[in-house]
Each structure stands twice: as structure tokens, then as C-alpha cells.
Amino acid sequence: MEKYIALLRGINISGKNKISMAELKNEFEQLGYENVITCLNSGNVIFSSDIDDKSILTDNIHKMIQNKFNIDIPIFVITAGELKELLANHPDWWGTDNKEIYDNIIFIIPPHTFDEVYNTVGEPKKEFEKVEEYKNNIFWSYSLKNYRKTNWWSKTASTSISNYITIRTANTMKKISELCNK
């Protein structure tokens, strides 16, 4: 049985796409997934399944969210092992304790690619932000005081790519990884 993490894009943000984490947990269990844990209130679900095809898992979760909650959102699924590898291969500048820097991972929802995201958003403004790709995921950090001056901050939410990415903070993903190891 494999352990997975489902990242639901745009859940419980600014009063939109409201889903109770208790209800979400219950619905994952109704799909037959085991050891279901929700993390934070933003659509992060850890679960175990015998299904070894992430596209099938993604489709099952997507249909459940549509049917149960009447919400059509992108879903990204990653194995606990893939997340562990991703976090182990972060750039030196990412995930530090510097409170003036905001560290994120941009997860690109298949079949979309890093090149699509990069070509749509454009070159990062090197004085304010850094990006580095690892296996079709993007480590992205920016200066908190200058975030409005970055190229990627506004464009990740407002361009055509917004529906095929989901973004999580370094702290969120580290916490999820720790929960996966329990």
C-alpha cells in the first residue's frame, strides 16, 4: 500500500470553495482510501491506497469533489516518497529560517510542464525572486517586503497557468512530509 498526498487547489481561500476537512476526510475514506489525514484547512490530504496509478487517484478525487461539494478544482497527487525526494533536493537558498523570504513549491499538474509555466510567467526578477525546477516542480522564493515587485507573484494567479499549478509553502510541505513519516 502506497502513501500519497493530494493537494487540492483553491480550497477554503477567501471564503471560496469551502470544504470542511472532516467531511473531506470522510469522503476520502468513502473512496476506500486508508489512514486519511487532512493537514491545515487548505486542501492537503495524506492517504494510503492500493491503487498505484496517480492519474486514477486524481480522477477519483476530482469526481468526488465535483459530486460531493459541487466544486471543480485541479488536483495534484504525489507519493510520500516523491515528496521526500523533492524536499531532499531543494536549492540551498530555499527553505531557510529567514523570515524575510517566502519559500514555496509550485506543483505542476500533469500533463503540463515546467517549460509551459516558465514560458507563460517569464523570467523571474532576480533581485526579488528565485526559481529552480526539480522533476517538473518549481522551488520558488521571494522577498516578502518586495513581493509585489516580483514577476511570478501576480502572474501565477492571473495567467492561463493558474488552473494547472498549485502552490504550497515550504513549511506546509515540511509538515506534510513529517506527517507522512508517522
PDB file of C-alpha atoms in Angstrom, residues 18-118:
ATOM      1  CA  LYS A  18     -15.415  25.909   1.292  1.00  0.00           C
ATOM      2  CA  ILE A  19     -14.916  22.314   2.311  1.00  0.00           C
ATOM      3  CA  SER A  20     -14.894  21.021   5.865  1.00  0.00           C
ATOM      4  CA  MET A  21     -11.758  18.982   6.469  1.00  0.00           C
ATOM      5  CA  ALA A  22     -13.797  16.454   8.487  1.00  0.00           C
ATOM      6  CA  GLU A  23     -16.159  15.994   5.519  1.00  0.00           C
ATOM      7  CA  LEU A  24     -13.222  15.784   3.120  1.00  0.00           C
ATOM      8  CA  LYS A  25     -11.575  13.107   5.282  1.00  0.00           C
ATOM      9  CA  ASN A  26     -14.832  11.149   5.346  1.00  0.00           C
ATOM     10  CA  GLU A  27     -15.210  11.329   1.561  1.00  0.00           C
ATOM     11  CA  PHE A  28     -11.642  10.068   1.030  1.00  0.00           C
ATOM     12  CA  GLU A  29     -12.477   7.148   3.330  1.00  0.00           C
ATOM     13  CA  GLN A  30     -15.664   6.514   1.324  1.00  0.00           C
ATOM     14  CA  LEU A  31     -13.441   6.155  -1.766  1.00  0.00           C
ATOM     15  CA  GLY A  32     -11.705   3.297   0.052  1.00  0.00           C
ATOM     16  CA  TYR A  33      -8.538   5.200   0.956  1.00  0.00           C
ATOM     17  CA  GLU A  34      -6.989   4.410   4.310  1.00  0.00           C
ATOM     18  CA  ASN A  35      -5.049   6.264   7.025  1.00  0.00           C
ATOM     19  CA  VAL A  36      -6.575   9.556   5.848  1.00  0.00           C
ATOM     20  CA  ILE A  37      -5.190  12.714   7.459  1.00  0.00           C
ATOM     21  CA  THR A  38      -6.010  16.292   6.491  1.00  0.00           C
ATOM     22  CA  CYS A  39      -3.343  18.905   7.090  1.00  0.00           C
ATOM     23  CA  LEU A  40      -4.328  22.527   7.655  1.00  0.00           C
ATOM     24  CA  ASN A  41      -7.539  23.881   6.179  1.00  0.00           C
ATOM     25  CA  SER A  42      -6.280  24.347   2.633  1.00  0.00           C
ATOM     26  CA  GLY A  43      -6.917  21.016   0.946  1.00  0.00           C
ATOM     27  CA  ASN A  44      -3.909  18.868   1.836  1.00  0.00           C
ATOM     28  CA  VAL A  45      -4.814  15.211   2.301  1.00  0.00           C
ATOM     29  CA  ILE A  46      -2.488  12.341   3.175  1.00  0.00           C
ATOM     30  CA  PHE A  47      -3.850   8.871   2.472  1.00  0.00           C
ATOM     31  CA  SER A  48      -2.894   5.310   1.623  1.00  0.00           C
ATOM     32  CA  SER A  49      -4.157   3.299  -1.314  1.00  0.00           C
ATOM     33  CA  ASP A  50      -3.500   0.063  -3.181  1.00  0.00           C
ATOM     34  CA  ILE A  51      -4.069   1.949  -6.447  1.00  0.00           C
ATOM     35  CA  ASP A  52      -0.644   2.607  -7.949  1.00  0.00           C
ATOM     36  CA  ASP A  53      -1.711   4.922 -10.775  1.00  0.00           C
ATOM     37  CA  LYS A  54      -1.730   8.591  -9.753  1.00  0.00           C
ATOM     38  CA  SER A  55      -3.945   9.554 -12.702  1.00  0.00           C
ATOM     39  CA  ILE A  56      -6.654   7.152 -11.488  1.00  0.00           C
ATOM     40  CA  LEU A  57      -6.370   8.538  -7.953  1.00  0.00           C
ATOM     41  CA  THR A  58      -6.539  12.098  -9.295  1.00  0.00           C
ATOM     42  CA  ASP A  59      -9.621  11.308 -11.384  1.00  0.00           C
ATOM     43  CA  ASN A  60     -11.357   9.583  -8.451  1.00  0.00           C
ATOM     44  CA  ILE A  61     -10.690  12.523  -6.127  1.00  0.00           C
ATOM     45  CA  HIS A  62     -11.690  15.077  -8.770  1.00  0.00           C
ATOM     46  CA  LYS A  63     -15.014  13.327  -9.420  1.00  0.00           C
ATOM     47  CA  MET A  64     -15.702  13.014  -5.688  1.00  0.00           C
ATOM     48  CA  ILE A  65     -15.031  16.747  -5.118  1.00  0.00           C
ATOM     49  CA  GLN A  66     -17.344  17.616  -8.024  1.00  0.00           C
ATOM     50  CA  ASN A  67     -20.126  15.266  -6.916  1.00  0.00           C
ATOM     51  CA  LYS A  68     -19.997  15.830  -3.161  1.00  0.00           C
ATOM     52  CA  PHE A  69     -19.014  19.506  -2.938  1.00  0.00           C
ATOM     53  CA  ASN A  70     -20.050  20.789  -6.386  1.00  0.00           C
ATOM     54  CA  ILE A  71     -16.596  22.272  -6.913  1.00  0.00           C
ATOM     55  CA  ASP A  72     -14.430  21.804  -9.992  1.00  0.00           C
ATOM     56  CA  ILE A  73     -10.801  22.269  -8.971  1.00  0.00           C
ATOM     57  CA  PRO A  74      -7.439  20.959 -10.091  1.00  0.00           C
ATOM     58  CA  ILE A  75      -5.959  18.120  -8.024  1.00  0.00           C
ATOM     59  CA  PHE A  76      -2.276  17.235  -7.738  1.00  0.00           C
ATOM     60  CA  VAL A  77      -1.236  13.834  -6.336  1.00  0.00           C
ATOM     61  CA  ILE A  78       2.301  12.958  -5.246  1.00  0.00           C
ATOM     62  CA  THR A  79       3.629   9.923  -3.379  1.00  0.00           C
ATOM     63  CA  ALA A  80       5.185  10.382   0.056  1.00  0.00           C
ATOM     64  CA  GLY A  81       8.439   9.066  -1.418  1.00  0.00           C
ATOM     65  CA  GLU A  82       8.375  11.607  -4.246  1.00  0.00           C
ATOM     66  CA  LEU A  83       7.762  14.415  -1.760  1.00  0.00           C
ATOM     67  CA  LYS A  84      10.636  13.232   0.418  1.00  0.00           C
ATOM     68  CA  GLU A  85      12.939  13.172  -2.632  1.00  0.00           C
ATOM     69  CA  LEU A  86      11.744  16.608  -3.747  1.00  0.00           C
ATOM     70  CA  LEU A  87      12.404  18.150  -0.336  1.00  0.00           C
ATOM     71  CA  ALA A  88      15.828  16.473  -0.160  1.00  0.00           C
ATOM     72  CA  ASN A  89      16.810  18.124  -3.446  1.00  0.00           C
ATOM     73  CA  HIS A  90      15.875  21.721  -2.720  1.00  0.00           C
ATOM     74  CA  PRO A  91      18.283  24.508  -3.664  1.00  0.00           C
ATOM     75  CA  ASP A  92      20.497  25.925  -0.910  1.00  0.00           C
ATOM     76  CA  TRP A  93      18.562  29.213  -0.879  1.00  0.00           C
ATOM     77  CA  TRP A  94      15.171  27.556  -0.308  1.00  0.00           C
ATOM     78  CA  GLY A  95      13.557  26.579   2.996  1.00  0.00           C
ATOM     79  CA  THR A  96      15.806  28.586   5.292  1.00  0.00           C
ATOM     80  CA  ASP A  97      14.733  30.220   8.545  1.00  0.00           C
ATOM     81  CA  ASN A  98      14.987  33.691   7.013  1.00  0.00           C
ATOM     82  CA  LYS A  99      11.677  35.361   7.935  1.00  0.00           C
ATOM     83  CA  GLU A 100      12.136  37.987   5.201  1.00  0.00           C
ATOM     84  CA  ILE A 101      11.947  35.348   2.465  1.00  0.00           C
ATOM     85  CA  TYR A 102       8.825  33.410   1.491  1.00  0.00           C
ATOM     86  CA  ASP A 103       9.603  29.900   0.232  1.00  0.00           C
ATOM     87  CA  ASN A 104       7.157  27.897  -1.889  1.00  0.00           C
ATOM     88  CA  ILE A 105       6.879  24.888  -4.139  1.00  0.00           C
ATOM     89  CA  ILE A 106       4.854  25.201  -7.311  1.00  0.00           C
ATOM     90  CA  PHE A 107       3.418  21.797  -8.193  1.00  0.00           C
ATOM     91  CA  ILE A 108       2.653  21.493 -11.900  1.00  0.00           C
ATOM     92  CA  ILE A 109      -0.402  19.376 -12.604  1.00  0.00           C
ATOM     93  CA  PRO A 110       0.221  16.784 -15.358  1.00  0.00           C
ATOM     94  CA  PRO A 111       0.337  16.774 -18.298  1.00  0.00           C
ATOM     95  CA  HIS A 112       1.583  20.360 -18.051  1.00  0.00           C
ATOM     96  CA  THR A 113       5.298  21.110 -17.849  1.00  0.00           C
ATOM     97  CA  PHE A 114       7.862  23.424 -16.331  1.00  0.00           C
ATOM     98  CA  ASP A 115       8.529  24.938 -19.759  1.00  0.00           C
ATOM     99  CA  GLU A 116       4.845  25.868 -20.141  1.00  0.00           C
ATOM    100  CA  VAL A 117       4.830  27.581 -16.749  1.00  0.00           C
ATOM    101  CA  TYR A 118       8.152  29.333 -17.282  1.00  0.00           C
TER     102      TYR A 118
END
